[in-house]
Coordinates of C-alpha atoms and ligand atoms in Angstrom, one line a residue:
X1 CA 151.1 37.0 160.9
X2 CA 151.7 37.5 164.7
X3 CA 148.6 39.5 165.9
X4 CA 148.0 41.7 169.3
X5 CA 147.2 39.0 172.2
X6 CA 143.9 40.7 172.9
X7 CA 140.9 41.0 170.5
X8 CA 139.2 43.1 169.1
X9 CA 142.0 45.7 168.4
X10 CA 141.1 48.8 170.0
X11 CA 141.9 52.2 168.4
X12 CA 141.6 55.5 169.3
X13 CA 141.2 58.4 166.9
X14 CA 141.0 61.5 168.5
X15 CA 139.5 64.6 166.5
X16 CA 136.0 63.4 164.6
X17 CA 136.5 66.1 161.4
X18 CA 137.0 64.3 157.9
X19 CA 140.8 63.2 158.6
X20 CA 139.7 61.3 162.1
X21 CA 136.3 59.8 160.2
X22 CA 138.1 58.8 156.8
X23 CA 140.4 57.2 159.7
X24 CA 138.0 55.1 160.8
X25 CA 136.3 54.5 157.4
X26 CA 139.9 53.3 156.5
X27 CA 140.4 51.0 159.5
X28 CA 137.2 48.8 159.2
X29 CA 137.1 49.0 155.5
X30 CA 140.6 46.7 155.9
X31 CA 139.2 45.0 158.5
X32 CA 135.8 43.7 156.5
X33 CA 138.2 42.7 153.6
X34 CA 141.0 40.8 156.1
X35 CA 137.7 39.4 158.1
X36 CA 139.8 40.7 161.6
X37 CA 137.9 42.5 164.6
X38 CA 138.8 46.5 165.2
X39 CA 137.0 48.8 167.0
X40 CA 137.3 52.3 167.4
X41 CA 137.0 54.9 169.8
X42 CA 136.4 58.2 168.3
X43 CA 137.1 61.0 170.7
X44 CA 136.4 65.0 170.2
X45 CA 136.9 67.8 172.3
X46 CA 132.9 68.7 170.8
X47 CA 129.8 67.2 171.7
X48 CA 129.3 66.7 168.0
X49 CA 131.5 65.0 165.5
X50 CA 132.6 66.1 161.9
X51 CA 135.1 69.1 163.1
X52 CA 135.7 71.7 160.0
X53 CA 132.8 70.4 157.8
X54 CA 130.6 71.6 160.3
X55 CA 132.5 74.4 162.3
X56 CA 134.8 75.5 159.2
X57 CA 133.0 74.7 155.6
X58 CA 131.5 78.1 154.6
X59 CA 127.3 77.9 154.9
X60 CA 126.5 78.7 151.9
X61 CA 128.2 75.9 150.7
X62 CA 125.6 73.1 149.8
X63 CA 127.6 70.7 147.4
X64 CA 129.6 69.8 150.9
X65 CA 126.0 67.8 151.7
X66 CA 127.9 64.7 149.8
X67 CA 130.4 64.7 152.0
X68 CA 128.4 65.1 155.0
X69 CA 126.1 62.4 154.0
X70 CA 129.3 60.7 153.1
X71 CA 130.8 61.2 156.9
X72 CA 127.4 60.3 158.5
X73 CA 127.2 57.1 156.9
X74 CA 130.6 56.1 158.3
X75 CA 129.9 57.4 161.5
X76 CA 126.6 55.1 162.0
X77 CA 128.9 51.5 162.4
X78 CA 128.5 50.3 165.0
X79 CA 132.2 49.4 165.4
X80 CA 132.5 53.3 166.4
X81 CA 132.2 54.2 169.3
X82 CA 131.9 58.2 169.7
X83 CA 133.3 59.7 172.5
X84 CA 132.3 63.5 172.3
X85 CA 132.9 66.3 175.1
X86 CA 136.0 64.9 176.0
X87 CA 138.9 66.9 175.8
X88 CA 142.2 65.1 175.3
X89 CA 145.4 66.4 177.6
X90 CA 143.3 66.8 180.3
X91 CA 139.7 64.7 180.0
X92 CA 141.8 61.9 178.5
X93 CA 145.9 62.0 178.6
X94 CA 148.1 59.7 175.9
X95 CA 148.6 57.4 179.1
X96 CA 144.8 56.7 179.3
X97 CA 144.4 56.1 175.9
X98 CA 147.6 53.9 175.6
X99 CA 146.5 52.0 178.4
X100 CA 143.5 51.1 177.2
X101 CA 144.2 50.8 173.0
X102 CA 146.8 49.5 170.9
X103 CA 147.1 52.4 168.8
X104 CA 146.1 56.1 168.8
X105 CA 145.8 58.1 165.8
X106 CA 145.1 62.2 166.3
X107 CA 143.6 64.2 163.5
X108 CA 142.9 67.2 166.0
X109 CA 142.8 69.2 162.4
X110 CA 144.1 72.9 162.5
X111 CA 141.7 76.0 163.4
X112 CA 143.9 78.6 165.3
X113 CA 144.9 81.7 162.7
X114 CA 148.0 82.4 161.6
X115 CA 149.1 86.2 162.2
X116 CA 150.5 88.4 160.0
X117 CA 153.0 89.4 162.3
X118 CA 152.1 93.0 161.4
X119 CA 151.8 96.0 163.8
X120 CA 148.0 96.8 164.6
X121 CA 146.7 92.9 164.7
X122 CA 145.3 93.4 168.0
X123 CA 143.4 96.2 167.5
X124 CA 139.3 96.4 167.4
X125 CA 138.2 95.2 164.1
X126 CA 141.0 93.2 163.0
X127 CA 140.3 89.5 163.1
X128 CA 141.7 86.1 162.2
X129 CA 139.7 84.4 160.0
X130 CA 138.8 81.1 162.2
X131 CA 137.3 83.2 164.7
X132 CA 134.9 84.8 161.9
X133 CA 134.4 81.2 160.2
X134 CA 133.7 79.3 163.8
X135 CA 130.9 81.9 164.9
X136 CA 129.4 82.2 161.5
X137 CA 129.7 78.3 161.7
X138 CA 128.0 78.3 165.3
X139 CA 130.9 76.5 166.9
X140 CA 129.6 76.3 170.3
X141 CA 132.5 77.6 172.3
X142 CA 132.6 81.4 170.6
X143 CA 130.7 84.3 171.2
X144 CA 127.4 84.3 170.0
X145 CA 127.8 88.4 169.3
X146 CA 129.6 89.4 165.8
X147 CA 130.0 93.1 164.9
X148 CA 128.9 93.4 161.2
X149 CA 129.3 97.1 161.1
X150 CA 132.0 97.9 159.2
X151 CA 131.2 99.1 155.6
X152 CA 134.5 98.5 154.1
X153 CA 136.4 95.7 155.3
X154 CA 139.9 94.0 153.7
X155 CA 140.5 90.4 153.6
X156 CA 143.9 89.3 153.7
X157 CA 145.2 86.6 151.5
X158 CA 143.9 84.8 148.1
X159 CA 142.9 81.9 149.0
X160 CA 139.8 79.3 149.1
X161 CA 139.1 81.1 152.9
X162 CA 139.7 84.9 152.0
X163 CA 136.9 83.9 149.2
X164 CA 134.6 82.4 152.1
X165 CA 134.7 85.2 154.2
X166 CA 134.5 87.8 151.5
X167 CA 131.8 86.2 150.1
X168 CA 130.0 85.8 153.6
X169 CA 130.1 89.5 154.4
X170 CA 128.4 90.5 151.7
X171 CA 125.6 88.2 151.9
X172 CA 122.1 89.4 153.7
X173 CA 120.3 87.3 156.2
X174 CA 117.7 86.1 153.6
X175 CA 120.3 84.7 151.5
X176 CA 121.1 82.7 154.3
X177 CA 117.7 81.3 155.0
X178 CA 118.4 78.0 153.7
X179 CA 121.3 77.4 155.3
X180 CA 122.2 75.4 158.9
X181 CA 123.7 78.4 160.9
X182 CA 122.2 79.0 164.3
X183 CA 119.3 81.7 164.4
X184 CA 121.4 84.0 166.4
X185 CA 124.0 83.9 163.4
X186 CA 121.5 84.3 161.0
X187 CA 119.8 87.5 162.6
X188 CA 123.6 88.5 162.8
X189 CA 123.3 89.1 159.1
X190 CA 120.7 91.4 158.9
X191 CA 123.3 94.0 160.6
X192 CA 125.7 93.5 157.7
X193 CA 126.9 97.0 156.9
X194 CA 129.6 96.4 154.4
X195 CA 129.1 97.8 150.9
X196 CA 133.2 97.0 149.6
X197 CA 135.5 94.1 150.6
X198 CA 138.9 94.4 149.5
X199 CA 140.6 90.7 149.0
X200 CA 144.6 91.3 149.2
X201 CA 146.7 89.2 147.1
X202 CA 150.8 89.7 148.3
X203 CA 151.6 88.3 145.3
X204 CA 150.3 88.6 141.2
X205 CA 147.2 86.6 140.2
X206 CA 148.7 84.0 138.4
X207 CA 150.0 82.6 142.4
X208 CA 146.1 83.1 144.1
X209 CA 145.3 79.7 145.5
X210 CA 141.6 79.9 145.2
X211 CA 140.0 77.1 143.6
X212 CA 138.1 77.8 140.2
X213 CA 134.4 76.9 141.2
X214 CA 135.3 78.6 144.3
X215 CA 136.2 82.0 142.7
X216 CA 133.4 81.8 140.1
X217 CA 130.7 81.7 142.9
X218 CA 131.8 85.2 143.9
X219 CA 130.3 86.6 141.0
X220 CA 126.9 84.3 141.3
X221 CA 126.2 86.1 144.6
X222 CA 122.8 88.2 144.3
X223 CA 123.4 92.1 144.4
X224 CA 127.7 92.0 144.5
X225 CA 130.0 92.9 141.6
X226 CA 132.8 91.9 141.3
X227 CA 136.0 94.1 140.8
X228 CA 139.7 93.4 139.7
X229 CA 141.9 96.2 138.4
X230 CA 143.0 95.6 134.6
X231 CA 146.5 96.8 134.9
X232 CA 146.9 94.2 138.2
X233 CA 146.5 91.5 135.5
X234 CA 149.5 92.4 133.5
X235 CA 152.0 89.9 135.2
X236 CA 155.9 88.9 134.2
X237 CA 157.6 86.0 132.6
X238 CA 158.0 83.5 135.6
X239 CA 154.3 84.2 136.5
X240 CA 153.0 84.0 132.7
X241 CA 154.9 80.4 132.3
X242 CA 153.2 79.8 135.8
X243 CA 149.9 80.4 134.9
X244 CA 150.7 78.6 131.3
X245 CA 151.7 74.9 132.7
X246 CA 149.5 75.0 135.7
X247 CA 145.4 74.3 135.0
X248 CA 144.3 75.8 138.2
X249 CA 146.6 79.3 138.3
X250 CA 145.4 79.5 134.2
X251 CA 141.8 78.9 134.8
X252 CA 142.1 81.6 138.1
X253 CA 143.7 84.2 135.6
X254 CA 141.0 83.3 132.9
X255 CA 137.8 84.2 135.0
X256 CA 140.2 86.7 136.8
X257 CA 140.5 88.1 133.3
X258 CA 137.4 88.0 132.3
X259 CA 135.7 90.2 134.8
X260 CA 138.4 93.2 134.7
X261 CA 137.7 92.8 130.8
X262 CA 133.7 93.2 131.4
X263 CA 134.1 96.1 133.3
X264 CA 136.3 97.7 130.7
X265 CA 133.7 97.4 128.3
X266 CA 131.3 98.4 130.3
X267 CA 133.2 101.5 129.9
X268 CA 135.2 101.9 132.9
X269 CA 138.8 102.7 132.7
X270 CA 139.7 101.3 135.6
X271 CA 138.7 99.6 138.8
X272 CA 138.4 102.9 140.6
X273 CA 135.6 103.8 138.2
X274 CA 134.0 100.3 138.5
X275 CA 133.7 100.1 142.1
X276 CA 132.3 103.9 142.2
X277 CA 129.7 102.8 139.6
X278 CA 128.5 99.4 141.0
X279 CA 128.1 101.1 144.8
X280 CA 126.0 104.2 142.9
X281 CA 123.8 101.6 141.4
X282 CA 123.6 100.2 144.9
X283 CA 125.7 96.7 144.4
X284 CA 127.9 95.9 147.1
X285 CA 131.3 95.3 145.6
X286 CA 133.9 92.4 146.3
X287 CA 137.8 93.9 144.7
X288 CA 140.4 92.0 144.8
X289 CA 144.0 93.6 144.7
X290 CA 147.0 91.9 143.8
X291 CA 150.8 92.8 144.6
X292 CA 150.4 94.3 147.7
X293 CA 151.8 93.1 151.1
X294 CA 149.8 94.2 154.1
X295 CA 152.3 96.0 156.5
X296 CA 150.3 97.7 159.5
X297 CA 146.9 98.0 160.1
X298 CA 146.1 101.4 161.5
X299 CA 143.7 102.1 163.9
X300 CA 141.7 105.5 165.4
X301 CA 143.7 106.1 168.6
X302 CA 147.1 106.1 166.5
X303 CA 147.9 102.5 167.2
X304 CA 148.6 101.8 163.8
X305 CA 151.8 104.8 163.9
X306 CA 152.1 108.1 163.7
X307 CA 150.6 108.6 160.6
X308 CA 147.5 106.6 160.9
X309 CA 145.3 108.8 158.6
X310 CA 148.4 110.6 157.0
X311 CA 148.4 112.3 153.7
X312 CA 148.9 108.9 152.2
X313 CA 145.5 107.3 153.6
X314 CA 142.7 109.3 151.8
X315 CA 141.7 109.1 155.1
X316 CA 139.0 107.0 156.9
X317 CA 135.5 108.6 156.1
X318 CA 133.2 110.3 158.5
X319 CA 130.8 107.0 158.5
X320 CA 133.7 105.3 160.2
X321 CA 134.1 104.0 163.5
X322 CA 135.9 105.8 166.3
X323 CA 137.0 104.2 169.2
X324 CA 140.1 105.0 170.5
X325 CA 141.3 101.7 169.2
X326 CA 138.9 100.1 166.5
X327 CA 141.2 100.0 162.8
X328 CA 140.7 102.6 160.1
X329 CA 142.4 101.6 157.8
X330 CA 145.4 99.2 156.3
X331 CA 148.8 100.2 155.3
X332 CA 149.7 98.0 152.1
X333 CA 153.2 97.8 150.6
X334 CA 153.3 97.4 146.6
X335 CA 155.1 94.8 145.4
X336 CA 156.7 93.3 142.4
X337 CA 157.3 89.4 141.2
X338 CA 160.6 88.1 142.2
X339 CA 160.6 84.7 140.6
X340 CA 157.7 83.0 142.0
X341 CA 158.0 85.2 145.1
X342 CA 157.8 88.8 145.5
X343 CA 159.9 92.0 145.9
X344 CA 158.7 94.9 148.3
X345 CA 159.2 98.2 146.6
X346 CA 158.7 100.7 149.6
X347 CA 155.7 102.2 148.1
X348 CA 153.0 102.3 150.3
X349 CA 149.2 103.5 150.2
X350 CA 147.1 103.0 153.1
X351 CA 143.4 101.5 152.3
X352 CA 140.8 103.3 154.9
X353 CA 139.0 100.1 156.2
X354 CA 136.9 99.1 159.2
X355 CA 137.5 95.9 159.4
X356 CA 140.7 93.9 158.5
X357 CA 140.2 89.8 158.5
X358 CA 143.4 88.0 158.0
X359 CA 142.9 84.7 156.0
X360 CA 146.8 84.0 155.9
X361 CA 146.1 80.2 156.8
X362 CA 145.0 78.2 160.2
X363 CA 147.6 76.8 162.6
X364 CA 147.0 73.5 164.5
X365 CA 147.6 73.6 168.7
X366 CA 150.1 71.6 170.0
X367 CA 148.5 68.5 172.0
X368 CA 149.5 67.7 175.5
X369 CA 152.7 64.7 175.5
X370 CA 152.4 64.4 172.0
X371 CA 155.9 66.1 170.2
X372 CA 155.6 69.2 167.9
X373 CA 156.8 71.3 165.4
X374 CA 156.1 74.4 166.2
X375 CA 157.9 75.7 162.6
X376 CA 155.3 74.1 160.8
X377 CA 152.9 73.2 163.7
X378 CA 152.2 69.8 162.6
X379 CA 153.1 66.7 164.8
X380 CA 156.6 65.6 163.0
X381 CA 155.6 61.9 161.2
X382 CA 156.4 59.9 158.6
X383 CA 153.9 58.8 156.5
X384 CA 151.5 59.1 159.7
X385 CA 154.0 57.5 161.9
X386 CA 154.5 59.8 164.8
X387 CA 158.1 61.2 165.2
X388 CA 160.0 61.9 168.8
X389 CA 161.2 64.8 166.9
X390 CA 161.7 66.2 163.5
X391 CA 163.3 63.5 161.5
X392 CA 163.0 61.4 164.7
X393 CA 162.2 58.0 165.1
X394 CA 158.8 56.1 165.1
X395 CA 157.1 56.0 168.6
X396 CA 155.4 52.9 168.1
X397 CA 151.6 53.1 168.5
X398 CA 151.2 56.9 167.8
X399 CA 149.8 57.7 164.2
X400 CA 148.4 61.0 162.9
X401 CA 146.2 62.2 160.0
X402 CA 144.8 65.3 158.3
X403 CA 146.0 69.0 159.0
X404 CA 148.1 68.0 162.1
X405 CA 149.5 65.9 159.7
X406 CA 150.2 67.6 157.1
X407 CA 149.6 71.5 157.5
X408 CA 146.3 73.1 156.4
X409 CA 145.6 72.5 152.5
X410 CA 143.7 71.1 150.2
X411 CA 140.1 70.2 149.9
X412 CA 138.3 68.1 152.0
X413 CA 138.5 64.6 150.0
X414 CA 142.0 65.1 150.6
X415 CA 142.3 64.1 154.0
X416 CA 141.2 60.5 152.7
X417 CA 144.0 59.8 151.0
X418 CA 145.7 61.7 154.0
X419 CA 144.0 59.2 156.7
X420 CA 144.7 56.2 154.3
X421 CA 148.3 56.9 154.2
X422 CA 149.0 56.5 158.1
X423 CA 146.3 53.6 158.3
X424 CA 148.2 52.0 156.4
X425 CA 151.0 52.0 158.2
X426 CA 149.2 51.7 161.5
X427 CA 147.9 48.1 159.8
X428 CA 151.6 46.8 158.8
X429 CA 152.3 47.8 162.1
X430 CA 149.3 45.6 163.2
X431 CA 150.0 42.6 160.9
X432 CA 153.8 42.7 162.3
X433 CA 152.9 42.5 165.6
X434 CA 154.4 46.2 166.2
X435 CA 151.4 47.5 168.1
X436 CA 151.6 46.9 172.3
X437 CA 149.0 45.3 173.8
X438 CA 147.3 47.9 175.5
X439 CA 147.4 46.9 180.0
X440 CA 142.8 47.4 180.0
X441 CA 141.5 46.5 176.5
X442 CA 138.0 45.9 178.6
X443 CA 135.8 49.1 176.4
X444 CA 133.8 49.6 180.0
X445 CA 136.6 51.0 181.1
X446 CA 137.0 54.1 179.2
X447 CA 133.8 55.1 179.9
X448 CA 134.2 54.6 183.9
X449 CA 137.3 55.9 183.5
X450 CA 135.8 59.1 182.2
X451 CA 132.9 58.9 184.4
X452 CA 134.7 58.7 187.6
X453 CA 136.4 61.9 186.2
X454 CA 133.0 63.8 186.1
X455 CA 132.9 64.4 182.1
X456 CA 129.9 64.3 180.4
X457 CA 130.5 62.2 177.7
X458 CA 128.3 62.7 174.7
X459 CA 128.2 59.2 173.2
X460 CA 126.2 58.4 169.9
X461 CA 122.8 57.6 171.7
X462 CA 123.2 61.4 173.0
X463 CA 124.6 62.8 169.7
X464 CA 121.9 61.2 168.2
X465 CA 119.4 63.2 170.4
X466 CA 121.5 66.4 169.7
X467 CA 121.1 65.5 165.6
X468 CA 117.3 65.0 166.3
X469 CA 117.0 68.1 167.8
X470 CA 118.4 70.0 165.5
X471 CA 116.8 68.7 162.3
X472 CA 113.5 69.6 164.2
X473 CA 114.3 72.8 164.4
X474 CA 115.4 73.5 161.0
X475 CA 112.1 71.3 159.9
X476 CA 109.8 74.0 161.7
X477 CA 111.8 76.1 159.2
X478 CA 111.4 74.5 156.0
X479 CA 115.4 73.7 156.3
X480 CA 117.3 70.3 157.1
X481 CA 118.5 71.3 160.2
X482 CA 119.2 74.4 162.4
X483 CA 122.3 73.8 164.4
X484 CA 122.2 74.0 168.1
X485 CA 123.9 77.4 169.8
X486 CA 125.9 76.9 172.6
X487 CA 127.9 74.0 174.6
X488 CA 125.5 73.9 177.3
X489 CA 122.2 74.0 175.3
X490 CA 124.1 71.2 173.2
X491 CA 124.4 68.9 176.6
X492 CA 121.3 69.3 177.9
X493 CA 119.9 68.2 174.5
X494 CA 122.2 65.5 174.4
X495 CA 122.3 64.5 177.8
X496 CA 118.6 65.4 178.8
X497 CA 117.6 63.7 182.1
X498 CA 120.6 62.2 182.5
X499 CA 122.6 65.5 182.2
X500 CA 124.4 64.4 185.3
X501 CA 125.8 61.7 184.3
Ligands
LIG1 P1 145.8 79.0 151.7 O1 145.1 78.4 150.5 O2 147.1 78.5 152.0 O3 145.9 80.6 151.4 C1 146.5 81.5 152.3 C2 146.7 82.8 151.6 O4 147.3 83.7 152.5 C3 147.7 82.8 150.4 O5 147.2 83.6 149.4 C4 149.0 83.3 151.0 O6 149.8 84.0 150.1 C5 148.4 84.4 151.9 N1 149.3 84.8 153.0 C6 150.0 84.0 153.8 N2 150.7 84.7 154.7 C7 150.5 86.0 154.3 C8 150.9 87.3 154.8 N3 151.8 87.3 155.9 N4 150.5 88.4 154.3 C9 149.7 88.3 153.2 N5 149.2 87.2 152.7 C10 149.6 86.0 153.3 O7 144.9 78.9 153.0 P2 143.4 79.0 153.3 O8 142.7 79.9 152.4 O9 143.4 79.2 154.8 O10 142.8 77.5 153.0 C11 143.3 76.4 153.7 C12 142.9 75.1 152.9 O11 141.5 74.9 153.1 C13 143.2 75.3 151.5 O12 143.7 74.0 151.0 C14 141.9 75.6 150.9 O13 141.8 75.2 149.5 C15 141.0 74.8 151.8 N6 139.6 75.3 151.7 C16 138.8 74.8 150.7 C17 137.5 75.3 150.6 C18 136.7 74.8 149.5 O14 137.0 73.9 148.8 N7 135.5 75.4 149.3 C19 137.1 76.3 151.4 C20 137.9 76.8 152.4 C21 139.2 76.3 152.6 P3 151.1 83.3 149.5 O15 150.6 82.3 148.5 O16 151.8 84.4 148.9 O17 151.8 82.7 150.7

């Protein structure tokens, strides 16, 4: 076994969310069992680790505590070192971190939004979902303001995040109370003015990529009733086989199934009916509709086309907003099943709306001097192995993991596997000698290096101050933690006295 001349072996992970920790976890794991010496430096462009479980994962969502607890325990060896604040392509650049490690593995996960490429995305009241997900989250770089006004409000796309944020805008503040949002998020919620939240599927049920427990807790949600059109349900051949071999799709049509079949003998004859029935009792109602593509989202001041509000629309009610630009409503197209795709038909109904969030999937940036594909906007790799290009070749020392990896899916757990994967390649890579010696292995130097660069480095004494901070707060009331607001109230936490350095 030929082994890097200096020891320990230094590695840097940047991005400390569940791909970058299951990294680590990973690397010293093999390290205990080969009795070798690795250290890591764990950099994040946040003062606080764990990325998307704590500025993405849904609040409401207490069986992730496992996974946090989980995360926190790897994050207490003391072979980590966490380097938070610090901002890589221009804090830290790939020469830095070459120059001082023998490999560098970036999991800088994925929360930019997709777009629909639709006209009308721009307009007031249409938003991508990460930027509703990281304020109600409390990432500390958004705004702390959210408008909550909009009674009706459409969710685009079926999957595990249209479900979040449908279920989030129909929750009240005190349903929240339990929960580790910042205060200002949580009084947020005692604005919320929606009473229906339209989910839009493009295609039939039986290809909605929820996740069954996921879709079941829609209906568990205290005053909501759920709403799904019976005739929507009725799907073709392709999709029937679908829904037959796969668990997931047939589980997703069962409980799908199951609710339009409730309402039915409830005595409703159709989803119309339902909905009218559920908001007269005073229910807030979550619909989803299937087989329709969204195609323009139409706002007041006839941004949307000329026939925002057309004979077509039903028209936006007098409740609604009026701003020259805020949306009204959202034009959908109907479509049909073309195989496991879809057909548009030209039929088009516009849905009067407030609000329009598009949950179409997140997109990962592109990092400075690292390549990427901007088709698929992951960093091209093999296995983890960095690519110079697209079905490049290996540049030797660059490794990824997690959504930059791979693309935004699946649950969290997966992005072990994910981070095992390109350890594993890091460590033949290791045991054949492939990694170079980095030119200053001395660990001082980082931190001068950032220091003499005027960064404020949150390292895991000042984390720790942050994380002791906040589970005061929540203590005072009666919840684990309530998590700081803000970058700079963060730092000064963290940093305290010694907020200068
Ligand atoms: P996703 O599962 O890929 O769903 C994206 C949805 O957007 C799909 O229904 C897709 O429809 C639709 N879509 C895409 N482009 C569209 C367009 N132009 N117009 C209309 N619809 C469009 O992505 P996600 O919901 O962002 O979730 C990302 C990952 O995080 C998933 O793996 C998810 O399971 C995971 N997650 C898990 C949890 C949890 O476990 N609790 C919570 C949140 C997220 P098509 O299928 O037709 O493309």
């Amino acid at each position: 076994m030929t082994w890097p001349s200096s020891s320990p072996v230094r590695i840097a992970v940047v991005g400390s969310g569940p791909a970058g920790v299951f990294a680590c976890d990973a690397l010293l794991t093999w390290a205990d069992k080969n009795s070798h010496e690795i250290v890591v430096d764990l950099f994040d462009t946040l003062p606080v680790p764990f990325g998307l479980l704590r500025h993405g994962v849904a609040p409401d969502h207490p069986r992730i505590k496992g996974i946090a607890d989980n995360l926190w325990e790897i994050g207490q060896d003391p072979r980590i070192r966490f380097l938070g604040n610090v901002h890589f392509g221009t804090d830290i650049t790939l020469e830095d971190l070459r120059r001082h490690h023998h490999a560098v593995i970036f999991a800088t996960g994925a929360l930019a939004d997709r777009t629909m490429g639709i006209p009308g995305e721009d307009l007031t009241g249409s938003y991508g979902a990460a930027e509703f997900v990281t304020w109600y989250d409390g990432h500390p770089d958004v705004d702390p303001e959210w408008d909550l006004s909009a009674r009706r409000a459409a969710v685009v796309g079926v999957g595990n995040v249209a479900l979040d944020i449908a279920r989030m805008l129909v929750r009240t503040a005190e349903q929240l109370e339990a929960t580790d949002i910042p205060e200002h998020v949580r009084t947020g919620f005692g604005d919320t003015a929606a009473r229906t939240v339209s989910v839009i599927g493009r295609r039939g049920p039986a290809w909605a990529k929820f996740t069954t427990l996921e879709l079941r807790e829609m209906d568990k949600v205290d005053g909501v009733t759920v709403v799904v059109e019976p005739a929507e349900l009725d799907d073709d051949e392709v999709s029937r086989r679908h829904r037959e071999s796969d668990r997931r799709a047939g589980q997703i049509y069962a409980v799908l199934k199951k609710w339009a079949t409730a309402q039915t003998e409830a005595g409703h004859a159709d989803a119309d009916a339902a909905e009218a029935a559920a908001l007269a009792a005073g229910e807030k109602v979550v619909r989803f509709r299937f087989n329709r593509a969204p195609v323009e989202i139409l706002g007041s001041g006839g941004a949307g086309g000329p026939d925002a509000g057309g004979p077509d629309s039903g028209g936006p009610d007098s409740g609604g907003p009026d701003a020259a630009d805020h949306v009204t409503g959202l034009r959908l197209e109907r479509t049909e099943p073309d195989g496991s795709g879809l057909r548009m038909t030209g039929e088009t109904e516009v849905l009067p709306v407030d609000a329009v969030y598009s949950a179409v999937g997140y997109r990962s940036a592109a990092l400075e001097g690292i390549p990427f594909d901007d088709s698929t906007a992951t960093i091209p790799n093999r296995a983890g192995r960095v690519l110079d290009g697209p079905d490049g070749e290996p540049i030797p020392g660059l490794f990824t993991a997690g959504w930059i990896k791979r693309g935004p899916s699946g649950v969290i757990g997966t992005n072990r596997s994910c981070a095992t994967e390109s350890v594993n390649e890091l460590l033949s890579d290791l045991e054949a000698g492939l990694l170079p010696d980095p030119e200053s292995p001395d660990p001082q130097s980082v931190r001068e290096l950032l220091d003499s660069r005027g960064i404020k480095v949150i390292d895991g004494i000042a984390w720790a101050a942050i994380d002791a901070r906040e589970r005061e707060l929540g203590e005072s009331a009666g919840r684990e933690r309530t998590k700081l607001p803000g970058r700079d109230e963060m730092l000064d936490v963290g940093l305290g006295a010694d907020s200068s350095r």
